[in-house]
Amino acid sequence: PGGAVSKINQDLAIAIYPYQDNKATGLFGVYDGHGRVGEQVSQYVIEQLPGVLAEQLAEKGDDVGMALRNAYVNVDESLSDHVDAAVSGTTAVTCLIKGNHIWLANSGDSRAIISRQKSKSAALKSVDLTRDHKPDCPDEMRRILQMGGHVTPAGANGSPSRVWHNLRGLAMARSIGDHAAATVGVIADPEITEYDITDDDVALIVASDGVWELLGSQVVVDIVSNIKSLDPHEICDAIA
């Protein structure tokens, strides 16, 4: 009271191009750490995930979705050997672009969207490429309840829905880490989606809920529409 508190920024990202020395391939992602040492969890993920994914891609061949899933699970399993992740974790939304195709792996409530313009005179429209894993999503809540967890709904004051374990509330149903919450159905397994890039697509935007809790997908795309140069730094600064 009457003072200020400094907090560690626990959000981290990767932007690797070319990925695996392939100029047709890029790897992009956002990892929003939370909890006591959430910044250590997100740091571990950005350091380990690209290499583990490369190993899985070599093993799984054309099954990119399975390679992404296995990479998330493997990183989550090895995490506890390096970080106390009992009550700390990170969201993880990862986009692997090869040519004109995107594979996306999402655990948590960070989000990837596309801004699309049907014609030069048309307004940009947002297309969500991933789904936010909130505890009160029907299928997520079903799993949590089956595991003996308890979910409270989102509040009218803007507070998020939460899944509870040992008097701790977590505002997402999936994450890497949060191993204590795994006992009540919080899982690292990502939801895999795919998307074909078209000539109508203007920009891929990947962000944590530090953006999405305050700005809807379409609002963010409207911001992009005002950046005529489409310079990534300008877009990021404008959104922030």
CSV table of C-alpha atoms in Angstrom, one decimal:
chain,number,residue,atom,x,y,z
A,1,PRO,CA,0.0,0.0,0.0
A,2,GLY,CA,1.3,3.4,-1.0
A,3,GLY,CA,4.3,1.8,-2.8
A,4,ALA,CA,5.1,0.2,-6.1
A,5,VAL,CA,5.9,-3.5,-6.9
A,6,SER,CA,8.2,-4.5,-9.7
A,7,LYS,CA,7.3,-7.6,-11.5
A,8,ILE,CA,9.4,-9.8,-13.8
A,9,ASN,CA,8.0,-10.0,-17.4
A,10,GLN,CA,7.2,-13.7,-17.8
A,11,ASP,CA,6.2,-13.4,-21.5
A,12,LEU,CA,8.7,-14.7,-24.0
A,13,ALA,CA,8.6,-15.5,-27.7
A,14,ILE,CA,10.5,-17.2,-30.5
A,15,ALA,CA,10.8,-16.1,-34.1
A,16,ILE,CA,13.1,-18.5,-36.0
A,17,TYR,CA,13.6,-18.0,-39.7
A,18,PRO,CA,14.8,-19.9,-41.5
A,19,TYR,CA,14.0,-22.9,-39.3
A,20,GLN,CA,16.1,-26.0,-39.8
A,21,ASP,CA,18.1,-24.1,-42.5
A,22,ASN,CA,15.0,-24.3,-44.8
A,23,LYS,CA,14.1,-20.9,-46.3
A,24,ALA,CA,10.5,-22.1,-46.8
A,25,THR,CA,10.1,-22.8,-43.1
A,26,GLY,CA,9.7,-20.5,-40.0
A,27,LEU,CA,8.9,-21.2,-36.4
A,28,PHE,CA,7.0,-18.6,-34.3
A,29,GLY,CA,5.5,-18.7,-30.9
A,30,VAL,CA,4.5,-16.9,-27.7
A,31,TYR,CA,4.9,-18.3,-24.2
A,32,ASP,CA,3.2,-16.5,-21.3
A,33,GLY,CA,4.7,-17.6,-18.0
A,34,HIS,CA,2.8,-17.4,-14.8
A,35,GLY,CA,3.3,-18.4,-11.1
A,36,ARG,CA,6.2,-18.0,-8.8
A,37,VAL,CA,8.9,-18.9,-11.4
A,38,GLY,CA,6.9,-18.6,-14.6
A,39,GLU,CA,9.7,-16.7,-16.3
A,40,GLN,CA,11.9,-19.8,-15.8
A,41,VAL,CA,9.3,-22.0,-17.3
A,42,SER,CA,8.8,-19.9,-20.4
A,43,GLN,CA,12.6,-19.5,-20.7
A,44,TYR,CA,13.0,-23.3,-20.6
A,45,VAL,CA,10.4,-23.8,-23.2
A,46,ILE,CA,11.8,-21.3,-25.7
A,47,GLU,CA,15.3,-22.9,-25.2
A,48,GLN,CA,14.1,-26.5,-25.6
A,49,LEU,CA,11.1,-26.6,-27.8
A,50,PRO,CA,12.7,-25.7,-31.2
A,51,GLY,CA,15.3,-28.5,-30.8
A,52,VAL,CA,12.8,-31.1,-29.5
A,53,LEU,CA,10.4,-30.3,-32.3
A,54,ALA,CA,13.2,-30.7,-34.9
A,55,GLU,CA,13.9,-34.2,-33.4
A,56,GLN,CA,10.2,-35.1,-33.6
A,57,LEU,CA,9.8,-33.8,-37.2
A,58,ALA,CA,12.7,-36.1,-38.2
A,59,GLU,CA,11.0,-39.0,-36.5
A,60,LYS,CA,7.4,-38.4,-37.5
A,61,GLY,CA,8.0,-37.3,-41.1
A,62,ASP,CA,4.9,-35.8,-42.6
A,63,ASP,CA,2.8,-36.0,-39.4
A,64,VAL,CA,3.7,-32.5,-38.3
A,65,GLY,CA,0.7,-32.3,-35.9
A,66,MET,CA,1.9,-35.3,-34.0
A,67,ALA,CA,5.5,-34.0,-33.9
A,68,LEU,CA,4.2,-30.7,-32.4
A,69,ARG,CA,2.1,-32.6,-29.8
A,70,ASN,CA,5.0,-34.9,-28.8
A,71,ALA,CA,7.3,-31.9,-28.6
A,72,TYR,CA,5.0,-30.2,-26.1
A,73,VAL,CA,4.5,-33.3,-24.0
A,74,ASN,CA,8.3,-34.1,-24.0
A,75,VAL,CA,9.2,-30.6,-23.0
A,76,ASP,CA,6.6,-30.7,-20.2
A,77,GLU,CA,7.9,-34.0,-18.9
A,78,SER,CA,11.6,-32.9,-18.8
A,79,LEU,CA,10.7,-29.5,-17.3
A,80,SER,CA,10.5,-30.7,-13.7
A,81,ASP,CA,14.2,-31.8,-13.9
A,82,HIS,CA,15.2,-28.2,-14.4
A,83,VAL,CA,12.5,-26.0,-12.8
A,84,ASP,CA,10.1,-26.3,-9.9
A,85,ALA,CA,7.0,-26.3,-12.0
A,86,ALA,CA,4.5,-27.5,-9.4
A,87,VAL,CA,2.7,-24.2,-9.3
A,88,SER,CA,4.4,-22.3,-12.2
A,89,GLY,CA,3.8,-22.8,-15.9
A,90,THR,CA,3.4,-21.1,-19.3
A,91,THR,CA,0.9,-20.9,-22.1
A,92,ALA,CA,2.3,-22.1,-25.4
A,93,VAL,CA,1.1,-21.2,-28.9
A,94,THR,CA,3.5,-22.2,-31.7
A,95,CYS,CA,3.2,-21.7,-35.4
A,96,LEU,CA,5.2,-23.8,-37.8
A,97,ILE,CA,5.0,-22.3,-41.3
A,98,LYS,CA,6.2,-24.4,-44.3
A,99,GLY,CA,5.5,-22.8,-47.7
A,100,ASN,CA,1.9,-21.7,-47.6
A,101,HIS,CA,0.7,-24.0,-44.8
A,102,ILE,CA,0.7,-23.3,-41.1
A,103,TRP,CA,0.5,-25.9,-38.3
A,104,LEU,CA,-0.5,-24.5,-34.9
A,105,ALA,CA,-0.1,-26.0,-31.5
A,106,ASN,CA,-1.9,-24.3,-28.6
A,107,SER,CA,-2.0,-24.9,-24.9
A,108,GLY,CA,-3.6,-22.1,-22.9
A,109,ASP,CA,-5.0,-18.7,-23.6
A,110,SER,CA,-2.4,-17.1,-25.8
A,111,ARG,CA,-3.7,-16.8,-29.4
A,112,ALA,CA,-2.8,-16.7,-33.1
A,113,ILE,CA,-4.9,-14.9,-35.6
A,114,ILE,CA,-4.8,-14.0,-39.3
A,115,SER,CA,-5.8,-10.6,-40.7
A,116,ARG,CA,-7.5,-11.1,-44.1
A,117,GLN,CA,-8.4,-8.7,-46.8
A,118,LYS,CA,-10.7,-10.0,-49.6
A,119,SER,CA,-10.0,-7.0,-51.9
A,120,LYS,CA,-8.0,-3.8,-51.8
A,121,SER,CA,-11.0,-1.8,-51.0
A,122,ALA,CA,-12.3,-4.2,-48.3
A,123,ALA,CA,-11.7,-3.8,-44.6
A,124,LEU,CA,-9.4,-6.3,-42.9
A,125,LYS,CA,-11.2,-9.2,-41.1
A,126,SER,CA,-9.8,-11.3,-38.2
A,127,VAL,CA,-9.7,-15.1,-38.4
A,128,ASP,CA,-8.8,-16.9,-35.2
A,129,LEU,CA,-6.4,-19.8,-35.8
A,130,THR,CA,-6.4,-21.1,-32.3
A,131,ARG,CA,-8.9,-21.5,-29.5
A,132,ASP,CA,-8.4,-20.0,-26.0
A,133,HIS,CA,-8.4,-22.9,-23.4
A,134,LYS,CA,-10.4,-21.3,-20.6
A,135,PRO,CA,-11.5,-23.5,-17.7
A,136,ASP,CA,-15.2,-22.8,-18.4
A,137,CYS,CA,-15.0,-24.0,-22.1
A,138,PRO,CA,-17.5,-26.9,-22.1
A,139,ASP,CA,-15.0,-29.6,-23.2
A,140,GLU,CA,-12.2,-28.3,-21.0
A,141,MET,CA,-14.5,-28.1,-18.0
A,142,ARG,CA,-15.8,-31.6,-18.6
A,143,ARG,CA,-12.3,-33.0,-18.4
A,144,ILE,CA,-11.5,-31.0,-15.3
A,145,LEU,CA,-14.6,-32.1,-13.5
A,146,GLN,CA,-14.0,-35.7,-14.4
A,147,MET,CA,-10.6,-35.4,-12.8
A,148,GLY,CA,-12.1,-34.0,-9.6
A,149,GLY,CA,-11.3,-30.4,-10.2
A,150,HIS,CA,-13.5,-27.3,-9.4
A,151,VAL,CA,-14.2,-24.5,-11.9
A,152,THR,CA,-15.5,-21.0,-11.0
A,153,PRO,CA,-17.1,-18.9,-13.8
A,154,ALA,CA,-15.8,-15.6,-15.2
A,155,GLY,CA,-16.9,-12.6,-13.2
A,156,ALA,CA,-18.9,-9.6,-14.3
A,157,ASN,CA,-15.9,-7.5,-13.2
A,158,GLY,CA,-13.7,-9.0,-15.8
A,159,SER,CA,-12.1,-11.7,-13.6
A,160,PRO,CA,-11.4,-14.9,-15.6
A,161,SER,CA,-12.9,-18.4,-15.0
A,162,ARG,CA,-10.5,-20.5,-12.9
A,163,VAL,CA,-9.7,-24.1,-12.1
A,164,TRP,CA,-8.8,-24.6,-8.5
A,165,HIS,CA,-6.3,-26.9,-6.8
A,166,ASN,CA,-5.0,-26.6,-3.2
A,167,LEU,CA,-6.5,-23.1,-2.8
A,168,ARG,CA,-4.7,-21.9,-6.0
A,169,GLY,CA,-6.7,-20.7,-9.0
A,170,LEU,CA,-5.4,-21.1,-12.6
A,171,ALA,CA,-7.1,-19.1,-15.4
A,172,MET,CA,-6.5,-21.6,-18.1
A,173,ALA,CA,-7.2,-25.3,-18.7
A,174,ARG,CA,-4.0,-26.2,-20.5
A,175,SER,CA,-0.4,-25.2,-20.0
A,176,ILE,CA,3.2,-26.5,-20.0
A,177,GLY,CA,4.1,-26.8,-16.3
A,178,ASP,CA,1.6,-26.3,-13.5
A,179,HIS,CA,2.2,-29.9,-12.5
A,180,ALA,CA,0.2,-29.7,-9.3
A,181,ALA,CA,-2.8,-28.7,-11.4
A,182,ALA,CA,-2.3,-31.7,-13.7
A,183,THR,CA,-4.0,-33.8,-10.9
A,184,VAL,CA,-7.2,-31.9,-11.7
A,185,GLY,CA,-7.1,-32.0,-15.4
A,186,VAL,CA,-4.8,-29.2,-16.5
A,187,ILE,CA,-2.9,-30.7,-19.4
A,188,ALA,CA,0.1,-29.8,-21.6
A,189,ASP,CA,-1.3,-31.6,-24.7
A,190,PRO,CA,-1.8,-28.9,-27.3
A,191,GLU,CA,-4.8,-28.5,-29.6
A,192,ILE,CA,-3.5,-28.8,-33.2
A,193,THR,CA,-5.0,-26.7,-36.0
A,194,GLU,CA,-3.9,-26.1,-39.6
A,195,TYR,CA,-4.3,-23.3,-42.0
A,196,ASP,CA,-3.6,-22.6,-45.7
A,197,ILE,CA,-2.2,-19.2,-46.4
A,198,THR,CA,-4.0,-17.4,-49.3
A,199,ASP,CA,-3.3,-14.2,-51.3
A,200,ASP,CA,-6.0,-12.5,-49.1
A,201,ASP,CA,-3.9,-13.0,-45.9
A,202,VAL,CA,-2.1,-9.9,-44.7
A,203,ALA,CA,-0.5,-10.7,-41.4
A,204,LEU,CA,-0.1,-13.5,-38.8
A,205,ILE,CA,-0.4,-12.1,-35.2
A,206,VAL,CA,0.6,-14.2,-32.2
A,207,ALA,CA,0.1,-12.7,-28.7
A,208,SER,CA,-0.5,-13.5,-25.1
A,209,ASP,CA,-3.6,-12.7,-23.1
A,210,GLY,CA,-1.8,-9.5,-22.1
A,211,VAL,CA,-3.3,-8.4,-25.5
A,212,TRP,CA,-6.4,-10.5,-25.8
A,213,GLU,CA,-7.9,-9.8,-22.4
A,214,LEU,CA,-8.0,-6.1,-23.5
A,215,LEU,CA,-8.3,-6.1,-27.2
A,216,GLY,CA,-10.5,-8.5,-29.3
A,217,SER,CA,-9.2,-10.1,-32.4
A,218,GLN,CA,-11.0,-7.7,-34.8
A,219,VAL,CA,-9.8,-4.7,-32.8
A,220,VAL,CA,-6.2,-5.9,-33.2
A,221,VAL,CA,-6.7,-6.4,-37.0
A,222,ASP,CA,-8.2,-2.8,-37.2
A,223,ILE,CA,-4.9,-1.6,-35.6
A,224,VAL,CA,-3.0,-3.5,-38.3
A,225,SER,CA,-5.0,-1.9,-41.0
A,226,ASN,CA,-3.7,1.5,-40.0
A,227,ILE,CA,0.0,0.4,-40.4
A,228,LYS,CA,0.4,0.9,-44.1
A,229,SER,CA,4.0,-0.2,-44.2
A,230,LEU,CA,3.2,-3.6,-42.6
A,231,ASP,CA,6.5,-3.3,-40.7
A,232,PRO,CA,6.4,-5.9,-37.9
A,233,HIS,CA,8.0,-3.6,-35.3
A,234,GLU,CA,5.4,-0.9,-36.1
A,235,ILE,CA,2.6,-3.3,-35.8
A,236,CYS,CA,3.8,-4.7,-32.5
A,237,ASP,CA,4.4,-1.2,-31.0
A,238,ALA,CA,0.9,-0.1,-32.2
A,239,ILE,CA,-0.8,-3.1,-30.6
A,240,ALA,CA,1.2,-2.7,-27.3
